[in-house]
PDB file of C-alpha atoms in Angstrom:
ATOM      1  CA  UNK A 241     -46.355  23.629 -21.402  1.00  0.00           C
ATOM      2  CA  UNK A 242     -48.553  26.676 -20.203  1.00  0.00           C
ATOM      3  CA  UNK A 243     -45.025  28.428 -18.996  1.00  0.00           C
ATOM      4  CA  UNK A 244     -43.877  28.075 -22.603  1.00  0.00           C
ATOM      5  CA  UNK A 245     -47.291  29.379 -24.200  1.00  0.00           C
ATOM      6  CA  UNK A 246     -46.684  32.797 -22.109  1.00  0.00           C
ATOM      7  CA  UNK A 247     -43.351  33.116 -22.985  1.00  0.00           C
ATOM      8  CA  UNK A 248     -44.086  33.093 -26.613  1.00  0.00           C
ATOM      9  CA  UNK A 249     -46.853  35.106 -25.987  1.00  0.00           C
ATOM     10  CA  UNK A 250     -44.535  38.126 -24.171  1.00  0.00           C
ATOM     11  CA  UNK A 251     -42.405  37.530 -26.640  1.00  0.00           C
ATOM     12  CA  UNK A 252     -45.119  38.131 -29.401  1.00  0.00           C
ATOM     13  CA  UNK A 253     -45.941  41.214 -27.960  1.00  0.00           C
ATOM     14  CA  UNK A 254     -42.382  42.420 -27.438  1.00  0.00           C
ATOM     15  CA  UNK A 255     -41.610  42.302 -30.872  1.00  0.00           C
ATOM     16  CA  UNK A 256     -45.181  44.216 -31.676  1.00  0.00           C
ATOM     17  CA  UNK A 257     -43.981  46.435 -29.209  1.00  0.00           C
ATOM     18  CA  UNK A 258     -40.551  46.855 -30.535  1.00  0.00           C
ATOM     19  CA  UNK A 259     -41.739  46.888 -34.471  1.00  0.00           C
ATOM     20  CA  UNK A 260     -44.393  49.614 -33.716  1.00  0.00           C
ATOM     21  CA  UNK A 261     -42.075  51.738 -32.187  1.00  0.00           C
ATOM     22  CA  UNK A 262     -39.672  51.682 -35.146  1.00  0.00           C
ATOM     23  CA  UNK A 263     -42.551  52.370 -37.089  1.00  0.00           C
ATOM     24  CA  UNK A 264     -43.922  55.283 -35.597  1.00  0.00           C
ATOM     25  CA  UNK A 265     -39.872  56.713 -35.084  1.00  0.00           C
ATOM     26  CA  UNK A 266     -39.756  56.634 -38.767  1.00  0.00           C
ATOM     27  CA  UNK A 267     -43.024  58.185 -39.353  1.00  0.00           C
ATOM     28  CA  UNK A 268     -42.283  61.079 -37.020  1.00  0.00           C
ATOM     29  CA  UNK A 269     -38.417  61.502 -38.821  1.00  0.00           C
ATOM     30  CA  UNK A 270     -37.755  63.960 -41.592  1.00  0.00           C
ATOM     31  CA  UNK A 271     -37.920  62.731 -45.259  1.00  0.00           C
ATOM     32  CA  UNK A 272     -34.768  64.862 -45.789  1.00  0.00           C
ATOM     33  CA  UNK A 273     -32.741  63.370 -43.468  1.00  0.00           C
ATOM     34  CA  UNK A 274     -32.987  60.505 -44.684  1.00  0.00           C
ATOM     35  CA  UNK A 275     -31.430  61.339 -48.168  1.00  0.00           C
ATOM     36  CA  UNK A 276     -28.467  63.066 -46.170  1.00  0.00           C
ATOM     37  CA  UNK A 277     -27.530  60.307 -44.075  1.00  0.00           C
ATOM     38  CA  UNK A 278     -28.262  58.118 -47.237  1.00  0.00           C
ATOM     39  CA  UNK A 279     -30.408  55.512 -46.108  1.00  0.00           C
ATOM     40  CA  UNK A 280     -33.000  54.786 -48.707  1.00  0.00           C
ATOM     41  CA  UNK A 281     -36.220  57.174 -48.120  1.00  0.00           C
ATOM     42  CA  UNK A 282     -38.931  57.534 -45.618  1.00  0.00           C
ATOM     43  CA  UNK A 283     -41.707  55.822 -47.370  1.00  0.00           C
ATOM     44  CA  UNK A 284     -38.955  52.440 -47.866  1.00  0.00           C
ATOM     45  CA  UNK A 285     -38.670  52.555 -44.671  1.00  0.00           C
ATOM     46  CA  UNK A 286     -42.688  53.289 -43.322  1.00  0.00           C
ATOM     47  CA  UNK A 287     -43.153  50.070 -46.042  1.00  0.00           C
ATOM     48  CA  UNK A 288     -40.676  47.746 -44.696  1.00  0.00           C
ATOM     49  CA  UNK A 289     -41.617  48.619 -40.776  1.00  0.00           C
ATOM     50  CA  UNK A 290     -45.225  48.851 -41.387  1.00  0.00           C
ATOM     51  CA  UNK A 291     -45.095  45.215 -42.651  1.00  0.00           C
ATOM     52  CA  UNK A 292     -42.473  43.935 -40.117  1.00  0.00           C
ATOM     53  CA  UNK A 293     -45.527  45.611 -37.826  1.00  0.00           C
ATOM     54  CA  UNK A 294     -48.362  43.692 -39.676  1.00  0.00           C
ATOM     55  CA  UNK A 295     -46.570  40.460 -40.061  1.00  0.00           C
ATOM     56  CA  UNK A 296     -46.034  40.356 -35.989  1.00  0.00           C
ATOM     57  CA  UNK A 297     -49.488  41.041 -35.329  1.00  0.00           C
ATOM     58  CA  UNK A 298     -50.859  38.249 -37.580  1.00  0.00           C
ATOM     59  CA  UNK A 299     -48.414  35.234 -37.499  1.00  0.00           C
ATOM     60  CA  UNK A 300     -46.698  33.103 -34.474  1.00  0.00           C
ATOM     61  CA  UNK A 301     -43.473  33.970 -33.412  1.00  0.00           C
ATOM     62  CA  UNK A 302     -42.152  30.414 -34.311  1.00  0.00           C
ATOM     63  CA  UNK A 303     -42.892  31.305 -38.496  1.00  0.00           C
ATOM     64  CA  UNK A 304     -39.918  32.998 -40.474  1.00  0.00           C
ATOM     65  CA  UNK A 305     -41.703  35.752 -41.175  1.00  0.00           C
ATOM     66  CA  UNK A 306     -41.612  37.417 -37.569  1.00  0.00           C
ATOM     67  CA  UNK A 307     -38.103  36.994 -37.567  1.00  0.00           C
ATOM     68  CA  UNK A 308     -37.725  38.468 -41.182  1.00  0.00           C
ATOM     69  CA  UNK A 309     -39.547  41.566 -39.410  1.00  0.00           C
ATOM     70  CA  UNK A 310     -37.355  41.830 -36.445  1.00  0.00           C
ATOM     71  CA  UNK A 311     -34.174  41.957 -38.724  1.00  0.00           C
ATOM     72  CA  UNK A 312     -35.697  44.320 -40.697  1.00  0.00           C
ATOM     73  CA  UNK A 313     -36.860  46.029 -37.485  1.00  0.00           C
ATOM     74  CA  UNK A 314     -33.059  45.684 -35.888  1.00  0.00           C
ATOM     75  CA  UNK A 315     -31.394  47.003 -39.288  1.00  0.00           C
ATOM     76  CA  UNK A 316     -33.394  50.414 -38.948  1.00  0.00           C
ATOM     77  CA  UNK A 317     -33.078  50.795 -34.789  1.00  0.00           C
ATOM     78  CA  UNK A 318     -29.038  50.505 -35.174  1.00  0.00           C
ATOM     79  CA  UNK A 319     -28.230  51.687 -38.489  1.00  0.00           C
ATOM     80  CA  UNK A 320     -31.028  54.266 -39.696  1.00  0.00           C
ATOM     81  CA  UNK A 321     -32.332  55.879 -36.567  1.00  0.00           C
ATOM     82  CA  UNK A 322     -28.658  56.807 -35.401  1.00  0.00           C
ATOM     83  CA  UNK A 323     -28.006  58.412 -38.271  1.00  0.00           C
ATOM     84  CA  UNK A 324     -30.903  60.061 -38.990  1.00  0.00           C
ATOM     85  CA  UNK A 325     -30.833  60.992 -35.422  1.00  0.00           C
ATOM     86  CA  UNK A 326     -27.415  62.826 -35.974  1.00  0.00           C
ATOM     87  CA  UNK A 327     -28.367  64.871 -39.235  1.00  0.00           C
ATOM     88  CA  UNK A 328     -31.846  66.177 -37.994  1.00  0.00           C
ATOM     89  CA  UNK A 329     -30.273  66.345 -34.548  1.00  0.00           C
ATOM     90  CA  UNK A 330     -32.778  64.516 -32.523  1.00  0.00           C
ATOM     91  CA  UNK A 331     -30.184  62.717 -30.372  1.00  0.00           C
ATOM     92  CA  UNK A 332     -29.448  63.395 -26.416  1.00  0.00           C
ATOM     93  CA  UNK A 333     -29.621  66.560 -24.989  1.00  0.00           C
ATOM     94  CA  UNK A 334     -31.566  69.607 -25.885  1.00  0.00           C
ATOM     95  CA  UNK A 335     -29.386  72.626 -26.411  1.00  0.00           C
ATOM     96  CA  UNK A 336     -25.836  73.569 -25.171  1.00  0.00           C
ATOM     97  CA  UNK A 337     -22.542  73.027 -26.664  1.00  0.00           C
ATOM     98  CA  UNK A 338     -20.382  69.572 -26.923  1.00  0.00           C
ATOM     99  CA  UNK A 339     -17.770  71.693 -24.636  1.00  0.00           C
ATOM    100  CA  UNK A 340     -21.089  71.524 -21.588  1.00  0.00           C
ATOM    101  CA  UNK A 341     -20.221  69.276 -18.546  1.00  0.00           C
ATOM    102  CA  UNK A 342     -22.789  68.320 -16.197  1.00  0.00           C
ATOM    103  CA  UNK A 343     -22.897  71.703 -14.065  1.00  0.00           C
ATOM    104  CA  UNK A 344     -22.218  74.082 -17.098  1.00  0.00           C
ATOM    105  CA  UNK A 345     -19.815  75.329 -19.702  1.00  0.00           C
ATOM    106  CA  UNK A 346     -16.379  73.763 -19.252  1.00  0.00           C
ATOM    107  CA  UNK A 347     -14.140  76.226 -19.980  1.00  0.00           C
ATOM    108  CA  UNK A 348     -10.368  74.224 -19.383  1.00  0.00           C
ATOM    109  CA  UNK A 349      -9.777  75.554 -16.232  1.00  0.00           C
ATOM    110  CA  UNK A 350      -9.790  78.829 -16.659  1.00  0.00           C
TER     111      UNK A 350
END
């Protein structure tokens, strides 16, 4: 029974983990962006997270409401942050072209 307490308990704390990531990722983002990717708007978002955040901190993982937080949590990591990511241009690597390979311009053989 203790092996099953401590896997709730990491389990607990990954979502935490997880949640307060988002949370702070959407603080950090642009309010801009996200009217041009049009996803709803930064404080939506800081509400929804901030509770998904709150909710994993105060109830067991085994409730409904944890899980309501990780959806909410999962929604913005693959469908918000991307694009967000892509109009502020937060994404990858810093500088250079798209044309770039590993060792430097690629410039078709040339």
């Amino acid at each position: 029974m203790q092996g099953f307490a401590n896997l709730m308990w990491l389990l607990s704390l990954a979502l935490i983990v997880f949640s307060g990531f988002a949370l702070i990722d959407a603080a950090v983002r642009r309010e801009d962006a996200y009217r041009a990717a049009d996803k709803k708007t930064k404080p939506f978002w800081l509400i929804i997270l901030g509770l998904a955040f709150i909710v994993n901190l105060l109830f067991p993982i085994l409730s409904f409401l944890p899980i309501i937080g990780l959806v909410a949590t999962i929604v913005y990591m693959v469908d918000v942050r991307p694009a967000i990511r892509q109009i502020s241009g937060g994404g990858g690597r810093r500088g250079g072209s798209s044309s770039d390979g590993p060792y430097g311009p690629y410039n078709g053989g040339r």
